């Protein structure tokens, strides 16, 4: 299919991207409920779970909305550059959240 060399040469970076996305999604879950309560978005702690679900779902919705943009950037500038810039921006911005 046009890939030369062992399969892990091109599968390893994709596996790293997938692992990175899973970590970014799940790192929200332990503390987002406390964040909702601290920001005084809810009146009682019982309501925090609903809003925590909204915050977590917005992360996935953002990926859905921007997926086509990343695809067109990849077509225009190459997959390696786009994947590298995405990983770099995630590495810089995720700890700031």
mmCIF file of N, CA and C in Angstrom:
data_model
loop_
_atom_site.group_PDB
_atom_site.id
_atom_site.type_symbol
_atom_site.label_atom_id
_atom_site.label_comp_id
_atom_site.label_asym_id
_atom_site.label_seq_id
_atom_site.Cartn_x
_atom_site.Cartn_y
_atom_site.Cartn_z
ATOM 1 N N UNK A 1 0.812 -1.202 0.000
ATOM 2 C CA UNK A 1 0.000 0.000 0.000
ATOM 3 C C UNK A 1 0.849 1.256 0.000
ATOM 4 N N UNK A 2 2.042 1.189 -0.432
ATOM 5 C CA UNK A 2 2.877 2.359 -0.507
ATOM 6 C C UNK A 2 3.748 2.581 0.722
ATOM 7 N N UNK A 3 3.615 1.747 1.735
ATOM 8 C CA UNK A 3 4.431 1.885 2.935
ATOM 9 C C UNK A 3 5.615 0.933 2.833
ATOM 10 N N UNK A 4 6.809 1.468 2.939
ATOM 11 C CA UNK A 4 7.973 0.610 2.909
ATOM 12 C C UNK A 4 8.527 0.478 4.317
ATOM 13 N N UNK A 5 9.141 -0.623 4.597
ATOM 14 C CA UNK A 5 9.710 -0.857 5.915
ATOM 15 C C UNK A 5 8.696 -1.496 6.845
ATOM 16 N N UNK A 6 9.110 -1.719 8.063
ATOM 17 C CA UNK A 6 8.216 -2.346 9.041
ATOM 18 C C UNK A 6 7.002 -1.468 9.332
ATOM 19 N N UNK A 7 5.915 -2.121 9.684
ATOM 20 C CA UNK A 7 4.667 -1.398 9.945
ATOM 21 C C UNK A 7 4.770 -0.488 11.165
ATOM 22 N N UNK A 8 5.617 -0.825 12.128
ATOM 23 C CA UNK A 8 5.682 -0.009 13.341
ATOM 24 C C UNK A 8 6.272 1.368 13.080
ATOM 25 N N UNK A 9 6.972 1.549 11.950
ATOM 26 C CA UNK A 9 7.542 2.857 11.623
ATOM 27 C C UNK A 9 6.459 3.900 11.419
ATOM 28 N N UNK A 10 5.330 3.507 10.876
ATOM 29 C CA UNK A 10 4.256 4.468 10.686
ATOM 30 C C UNK A 10 3.124 4.278 11.687
ATOM 31 N N UNK A 11 3.066 3.126 12.345
ATOM 32 C CA UNK A 11 2.008 2.914 13.334
ATOM 33 C C UNK A 11 2.359 3.485 14.705
ATOM 34 N N UNK A 12 3.623 3.534 15.049
ATOM 35 C CA UNK A 12 4.038 4.033 16.356
ATOM 36 C C UNK A 12 3.658 5.505 16.569
ATOM 37 N N UNK A 13 3.909 6.403 15.624
ATOM 38 C CA UNK A 13 3.453 7.789 15.839
ATOM 39 C C UNK A 13 1.939 7.908 15.965
ATOM 40 N N UNK A 14 1.197 7.117 15.199
ATOM 41 C CA UNK A 14 -0.258 7.161 15.311
ATOM 42 C C UNK A 14 -0.729 6.630 16.657
ATOM 43 N N UNK A 15 -0.077 5.605 17.157
ATOM 44 C CA UNK A 15 -0.411 5.083 18.477
ATOM 45 C C UNK A 15 -0.100 6.119 19.554
ATOM 46 N N UNK A 16 0.974 6.860 19.394
ATOM 47 C CA UNK A 16 1.326 7.905 20.342
ATOM 48 C C UNK A 16 0.283 9.023 20.344
ATOM 49 N N UNK A 17 -0.202 9.391 19.167
ATOM 50 C CA UNK A 17 -1.245 10.417 19.067
ATOM 51 C C UNK A 17 -2.518 9.934 19.745
ATOM 52 N N UNK A 18 -2.903 8.698 19.507
ATOM 53 C CA UNK A 18 -4.108 8.147 20.131
ATOM 54 C C UNK A 18 -3.968 8.117 21.648
ATOM 55 N N UNK A 19 -2.820 7.694 22.149
ATOM 56 C CA UNK A 19 -2.578 7.673 23.589
ATOM 57 C C UNK A 19 -2.624 9.086 24.165
ATOM 58 N N UNK A 20 -2.059 10.031 23.446
ATOM 59 C CA UNK A 20 -2.064 11.420 23.875
ATOM 60 C C UNK A 20 -3.489 11.954 24.004
ATOM 61 N N UNK A 21 -4.322 11.666 23.039
ATOM 62 C CA UNK A 21 -5.708 12.133 23.086
ATOM 63 C C UNK A 21 -6.481 11.484 24.227
ATOM 64 N N UNK A 22 -6.247 10.202 24.466
ATOM 65 C CA UNK A 22 -6.926 9.521 25.574
ATOM 66 C C UNK A 22 -6.514 10.115 26.913
ATOM 67 N N UNK A 23 -5.244 10.422 27.064
ATOM 68 C CA UNK A 23 -4.769 11.013 28.316
ATOM 69 C C UNK A 23 -5.372 12.403 28.505
ATOM 70 N N UNK A 24 -5.417 13.191 27.456
ATOM 71 C CA UNK A 24 -5.978 14.539 27.579
ATOM 72 C C UNK A 24 -7.454 14.508 27.945
ATOM 73 N N UNK A 25 -8.181 13.569 27.407
ATOM 74 C CA UNK A 25 -9.603 13.474 27.733
ATOM 75 C C UNK A 25 -9.809 13.013 29.166
ATOM 76 N N UNK A 26 -9.078 12.006 29.587
ATOM 77 C CA UNK A 26 -9.316 11.442 30.913
ATOM 78 C C UNK A 26 -8.651 12.234 32.033
ATOM 79 N N UNK A 27 -7.712 13.117 31.715
ATOM 80 C CA UNK A 27 -7.098 13.898 32.794
ATOM 81 C C UNK A 27 -8.072 14.922 33.358
ATOM 82 N N UNK A 28 -9.111 15.259 32.622
ATOM 83 C CA UNK A 28 -10.131 16.178 33.116
ATOM 84 C C UNK A 28 -10.988 15.567 34.218
ATOM 85 N N UNK A 29 -11.281 14.303 34.086
ATOM 86 C CA UNK A 29 -12.331 13.683 34.875
ATOM 87 C C UNK A 29 -12.134 13.733 36.388
ATOM 88 N N UNK A 30 -10.946 13.546 36.938
ATOM 89 C CA UNK A 30 -10.843 13.545 38.399
ATOM 90 C C UNK A 30 -11.133 14.889 39.061
ATOM 91 N N UNK A 31 -10.883 15.992 38.374
ATOM 92 C CA UNK A 31 -11.013 17.266 39.066
ATOM 93 C C UNK A 31 -12.019 18.230 38.468
ATOM 94 N N UNK A 32 -12.676 17.876 37.381
ATOM 95 C CA UNK A 32 -13.574 18.836 36.745
ATOM 96 C C UNK A 32 -14.812 19.102 37.612
ATOM 97 N N UNK A 33 -15.259 18.124 38.376
ATOM 98 C CA UNK A 33 -16.383 18.358 39.285
ATOM 99 C C UNK A 33 -16.038 19.386 40.350
ATOM 100 N N UNK A 34 -14.842 19.290 40.908
ATOM 101 C CA UNK A 34 -14.388 20.266 41.907
ATOM 102 C C UNK A 34 -14.226 21.654 41.281
ATOM 103 N N UNK A 35 -13.779 21.682 40.032
ATOM 104 C CA UNK A 35 -13.613 22.951 39.332
ATOM 105 C C UNK A 35 -14.965 23.641 39.145
ATOM 106 N N UNK A 36 -15.993 22.860 38.805
ATOM 107 C CA UNK A 36 -17.340 23.403 38.628
ATOM 108 C C UNK A 36 -17.841 24.010 39.930
ATOM 109 N N UNK A 37 -17.614 23.322 41.040
ATOM 110 C CA UNK A 37 -18.051 23.823 42.345
ATOM 111 C C UNK A 37 -17.251 25.062 42.743
ATOM 112 N N UNK A 38 -15.935 25.058 42.524
ATOM 113 C CA UNK A 38 -15.095 26.201 42.891
ATOM 114 C C UNK A 38 -15.420 27.448 42.076
ATOM 115 N N UNK A 39 -15.809 27.272 40.815
ATOM 116 C CA UNK A 39 -16.180 28.416 39.987
ATOM 117 C C UNK A 39 -17.593 28.902 40.276
ATOM 118 N N UNK A 40 -18.274 28.243 41.204
ATOM 119 C CA UNK A 40 -19.641 28.588 41.626
ATOM 120 C C UNK A 40 -20.621 28.608 40.457
ATOM 121 N N UNK A 41 -20.479 27.638 39.578
ATOM 122 C CA UNK A 41 -21.403 27.496 38.455
ATOM 123 C C UNK A 41 -22.702 26.862 38.921
ATOM 124 N N UNK A 42 -22.619 26.019 39.936
ATOM 125 C CA UNK A 42 -23.793 25.326 40.470
ATOM 126 C C UNK A 42 -24.082 25.813 41.885
ATOM 127 N N UNK A 43 -25.328 25.627 42.309
ATOM 128 C CA UNK A 43 -25.716 26.046 43.649
ATOM 129 C C UNK A 43 -25.416 24.980 44.689
ATOM 130 N N UNK A 44 -25.532 23.699 44.288
ATOM 131 C CA UNK A 44 -25.234 22.601 45.209
ATOM 132 C C UNK A 44 -24.247 21.650 44.553
ATOM 133 N N UNK A 45 -23.561 20.887 45.388
ATOM 134 C CA UNK A 45 -22.588 19.924 44.865
ATOM 135 C C UNK A 45 -23.265 18.799 44.093
ATOM 136 N N UNK A 46 -24.541 18.564 44.342
ATOM 137 C CA UNK A 46 -25.256 17.500 43.641
ATOM 138 C C UNK A 46 -25.394 17.791 42.147
ATOM 139 N N UNK A 47 -25.362 19.038 41.763
ATOM 140 C CA UNK A 47 -25.517 19.417 40.355
ATOM 141 C C UNK A 47 -24.189 19.409 39.601
ATOM 142 N N UNK A 48 -23.095 19.268 40.296
ATOM 143 C CA UNK A 48 -21.777 19.383 39.658
ATOM 144 C C UNK A 48 -21.525 18.284 38.643
ATOM 145 N N UNK A 49 -22.060 17.100 38.856
ATOM 146 C CA UNK A 49 -21.834 15.991 37.930
ATOM 147 C C UNK A 49 -22.372 16.258 36.541
ATOM 148 N N UNK A 50 -23.521 16.896 36.464
ATOM 149 C CA UNK A 50 -24.119 17.206 35.159
ATOM 150 C C UNK A 50 -23.223 18.166 34.389
ATOM 151 N N UNK A 51 -22.782 19.217 35.048
ATOM 152 C CA UNK A 51 -21.938 20.199 34.376
ATOM 153 C C UNK A 51 -20.546 19.643 34.075
ATOM 154 N N UNK A 52 -20.061 18.752 34.896
ATOM 155 C CA UNK A 52 -18.790 18.091 34.609
ATOM 156 C C UNK A 52 -18.909 17.258 33.335
ATOM 157 N N UNK A 53 -20.040 16.620 33.143
ATOM 158 C CA UNK A 53 -20.290 15.884 31.903
ATOM 159 C C UNK A 53 -20.330 16.805 30.695
ATOM 160 N N UNK A 54 -20.912 17.994 30.875
ATOM 161 C CA UNK A 54 -20.936 18.966 29.783
ATOM 162 C C UNK A 54 -19.518 19.396 29.391
ATOM 163 N N UNK A 55 -18.674 19.649 30.383
ATOM 164 C CA UNK A 55 -17.300 20.077 30.103
ATOM 165 C C UNK A 55 -16.536 18.978 29.372
ATOM 166 N N UNK A 56 -16.665 17.739 29.844
ATOM 167 C CA UNK A 56 -15.969 16.625 29.190
ATOM 168 C C UNK A 56 -16.481 16.412 27.771
ATOM 169 N N UNK A 57 -17.775 16.572 27.558
ATOM 170 C CA UNK A 57 -18.318 16.369 26.212
ATOM 171 C C UNK A 57 -17.917 17.494 25.268
ATOM 172 N N UNK A 58 -17.658 18.689 25.783
ATOM 173 C CA UNK A 58 -17.212 19.786 24.932
ATOM 174 C C UNK A 58 -15.826 19.515 24.349
ATOM 175 N N UNK A 59 -14.991 18.808 25.093
ATOM 176 C CA UNK A 59 -13.673 18.425 24.582
ATOM 177 C C UNK A 59 -13.830 17.554 23.337
ATOM 178 N N UNK A 60 -14.698 16.567 23.421
ATOM 179 C CA UNK A 60 -14.914 15.659 22.293
ATOM 180 C C UNK A 60 -15.623 16.383 21.154
ATOM 181 N N UNK A 61 -16.564 17.260 21.472
ATOM 182 C CA UNK A 61 -17.249 18.033 20.439
ATOM 183 C C UNK A 61 -16.262 18.936 19.693
ATOM 184 N N UNK A 62 -15.326 19.519 20.422
ATOM 185 C CA UNK A 62 -14.291 20.336 19.779
ATOM 186 C C UNK A 62 -13.447 19.524 18.811
ATOM 187 N N UNK A 63 -13.147 18.283 19.171
ATOM 188 C CA UNK A 63 -12.409 17.420 18.255
ATOM 189 C C UNK A 63 -13.233 17.106 17.010
ATOM 190 N N UNK A 64 -14.526 16.874 17.198
ATOM 191 C CA UNK A 64 -15.402 16.581 16.070
ATOM 192 C C UNK A 64 -15.481 17.768 15.116
ATOM 193 N N UNK A 65 -15.617 18.951 15.656
ATOM 194 C CA UNK A 65 -15.765 20.149 14.826
ATOM 195 C C UNK A 65 -14.472 20.483 14.085
ATOM 196 N N UNK A 66 -13.332 20.328 14.741
ATOM 197 C CA UNK A 66 -12.072 20.722 14.105
ATOM 198 C C UNK A 66 -11.395 19.590 13.337
ATOM 199 N N UNK A 67 -11.968 18.398 13.321
ATOM 200 C CA UNK A 67 -11.357 17.269 12.622
ATOM 201 C C UNK A 67 -11.162 17.517 11.134
ATOM 202 N N UNK A 68 -12.154 18.125 10.478
ATOM 203 C CA UNK A 68 -12.035 18.412 9.043
ATOM 204 C C UNK A 68 -10.955 19.454 8.774
ATOM 205 N N UNK A 69 -10.841 20.432 9.667
ATOM 206 C CA UNK A 69 -9.792 21.437 9.519
ATOM 207 C C UNK A 69 -8.418 20.795 9.603
ATOM 208 N N UNK A 70 -8.215 19.909 10.596
ATOM 209 C CA UNK A 70 -6.932 19.222 10.710
ATOM 210 C C UNK A 70 -6.660 18.354 9.483
ATOM 211 N N UNK A 71 -7.707 17.742 8.941
ATOM 212 C CA UNK A 71 -7.536 16.925 7.741
ATOM 213 C C UNK A 71 -7.111 17.744 6.531
ATOM 214 N N UNK A 72 -7.735 18.901 6.349
ATOM 215 C CA UNK A 72 -7.351 19.741 5.204
ATOM 216 C C UNK A 72 -5.955 20.342 5.395
ATOM 217 N N UNK A 73 -5.608 20.685 6.639
ATOM 218 C CA UNK A 73 -4.242 21.147 6.887
ATOM 219 C C UNK A 73 -3.233 20.044 6.604
ATOM 220 N N UNK A 74 -3.600 18.826 6.942
ATOM 221 C CA UNK A 74 -2.728 17.681 6.681
ATOM 222 C C UNK A 74 -2.546 17.455 5.186
ATOM 223 N N UNK A 75 -3.602 17.617 4.426
ATOM 224 C CA UNK A 75 -3.499 17.469 2.975
ATOM 225 C C UNK A 75 -2.617 18.558 2.361
ATOM 226 N N UNK A 76 -2.700 19.750 2.906
ATOM 227 C CA UNK A 76 -1.971 20.887 2.356
ATOM 228 C C UNK A 76 -0.507 20.918 2.776
ATOM 229 N N UNK A 77 -0.226 20.603 4.048
ATOM 230 C CA UNK A 77 1.129 20.775 4.580
ATOM 231 C C UNK A 77 1.839 19.476 4.924
ATOM 232 N N UNK A 78 1.162 18.355 4.830
ATOM 233 C CA UNK A 78 1.773 17.068 5.137
ATOM 234 C C UNK A 78 1.388 16.576 6.523
ATOM 235 N N UNK A 79 1.237 15.260 6.602
ATOM 236 C CA UNK A 79 0.801 14.656 7.863
ATOM 237 C C UNK A 79 1.798 14.849 8.990
ATOM 238 N N UNK A 80 3.071 14.689 8.682
ATOM 239 C CA UNK A 80 4.076 14.782 9.746
ATOM 240 C C UNK A 80 4.089 16.141 10.414
ATOM 241 N N UNK A 81 4.024 17.191 9.623
ATOM 242 C CA UNK A 81 4.028 18.542 10.200
ATOM 243 C C UNK A 81 2.792 18.787 11.056
ATOM 244 N N UNK A 82 1.647 18.363 10.571
ATOM 245 C CA UNK A 82 0.400 18.608 11.297
ATOM 246 C C UNK A 82 0.351 17.787 12.580
ATOM 247 N N UNK A 83 0.756 16.533 12.509
ATOM 248 C CA UNK A 83 0.771 15.701 13.719
ATOM 249 C C UNK A 83 1.781 16.242 14.718
ATOM 250 N N UNK A 84 2.939 16.650 14.246
ATOM 251 C CA UNK A 84 3.952 17.198 15.150
ATOM 252 C C UNK A 84 3.472 18.502 15.787
ATOM 253 N N UNK A 85 2.830 19.362 15.022
ATOM 254 C CA UNK A 85 2.346 20.625 15.600
ATOM 255 C C UNK A 85 1.209 20.368 16.588
ATOM 256 N N UNK A 86 0.356 19.395 16.300
ATOM 257 C CA UNK A 86 -0.706 19.049 17.240
ATOM 258 C C UNK A 86 -0.167 18.482 18.533
ATOM 259 N N UNK A 87 0.825 17.605 18.429
ATOM 260 C CA UNK A 87 1.427 17.034 19.639
ATOM 261 C C UNK A 87 2.162 18.096 20.448
ATOM 262 N N UNK A 88 2.863 18.985 19.760
ATOM 263 C CA UNK A 88 3.587 20.045 20.453
ATOM 264 C C UNK A 88 2.624 20.993 21.170
ATOM 265 N N UNK A 89 1.556 21.383 20.483
ATOM 266 C CA UNK A 89 0.598 22.295 21.121
ATOM 267 C C UNK A 89 -0.107 21.620 22.289
ATOM 268 N N UNK A 90 -0.379 20.318 22.180
ATOM 269 C CA UNK A 90 -0.987 19.597 23.295
ATOM 270 C C UNK A 90 -0.026 19.509 24.463
ATOM 271 N N UNK A 91 1.237 19.264 24.186
ATOM 272 C CA UNK A 91 2.240 19.167 25.255
ATOM 273 C C UNK A 91 2.403 20.498 25.980
ATOM 274 N N UNK A 92 2.261 21.605 25.263
ATOM 275 C CA UNK A 92 2.415 22.914 25.884
ATOM 276 C C UNK A 92 1.131 23.346 26.595
ATOM 277 N N UNK A 93 -0.037 23.142 25.962
ATOM 278 C CA UNK A 93 -1.274 23.689 26.483
ATOM 279 C C UNK A 93 -1.986 22.812 27.514
ATOM 280 N N UNK A 94 -1.831 21.498 27.443
ATOM 281 C CA UNK A 94 -2.526 20.629 28.385
ATOM 282 C C UNK A 94 -2.121 20.887 29.834
ATOM 283 N N UNK A 95 -0.843 21.070 30.140
ATOM 284 C CA UNK A 95 -0.500 21.371 31.537
ATOM 285 C C UNK A 95 -1.022 22.724 32.011
ATOM 286 N N UNK A 96 -1.266 23.649 31.096
ATOM 287 C CA UNK A 96 -1.780 24.960 31.475
ATOM 288 C C UNK A 96 -3.249 24.917 31.857
ATOM 289 N N UNK A 97 -3.963 23.879 31.445
ATOM 290 C CA UNK A 97 -5.372 23.764 31.795
ATOM 291 C C UNK A 97 -5.497 23.480 33.260
#
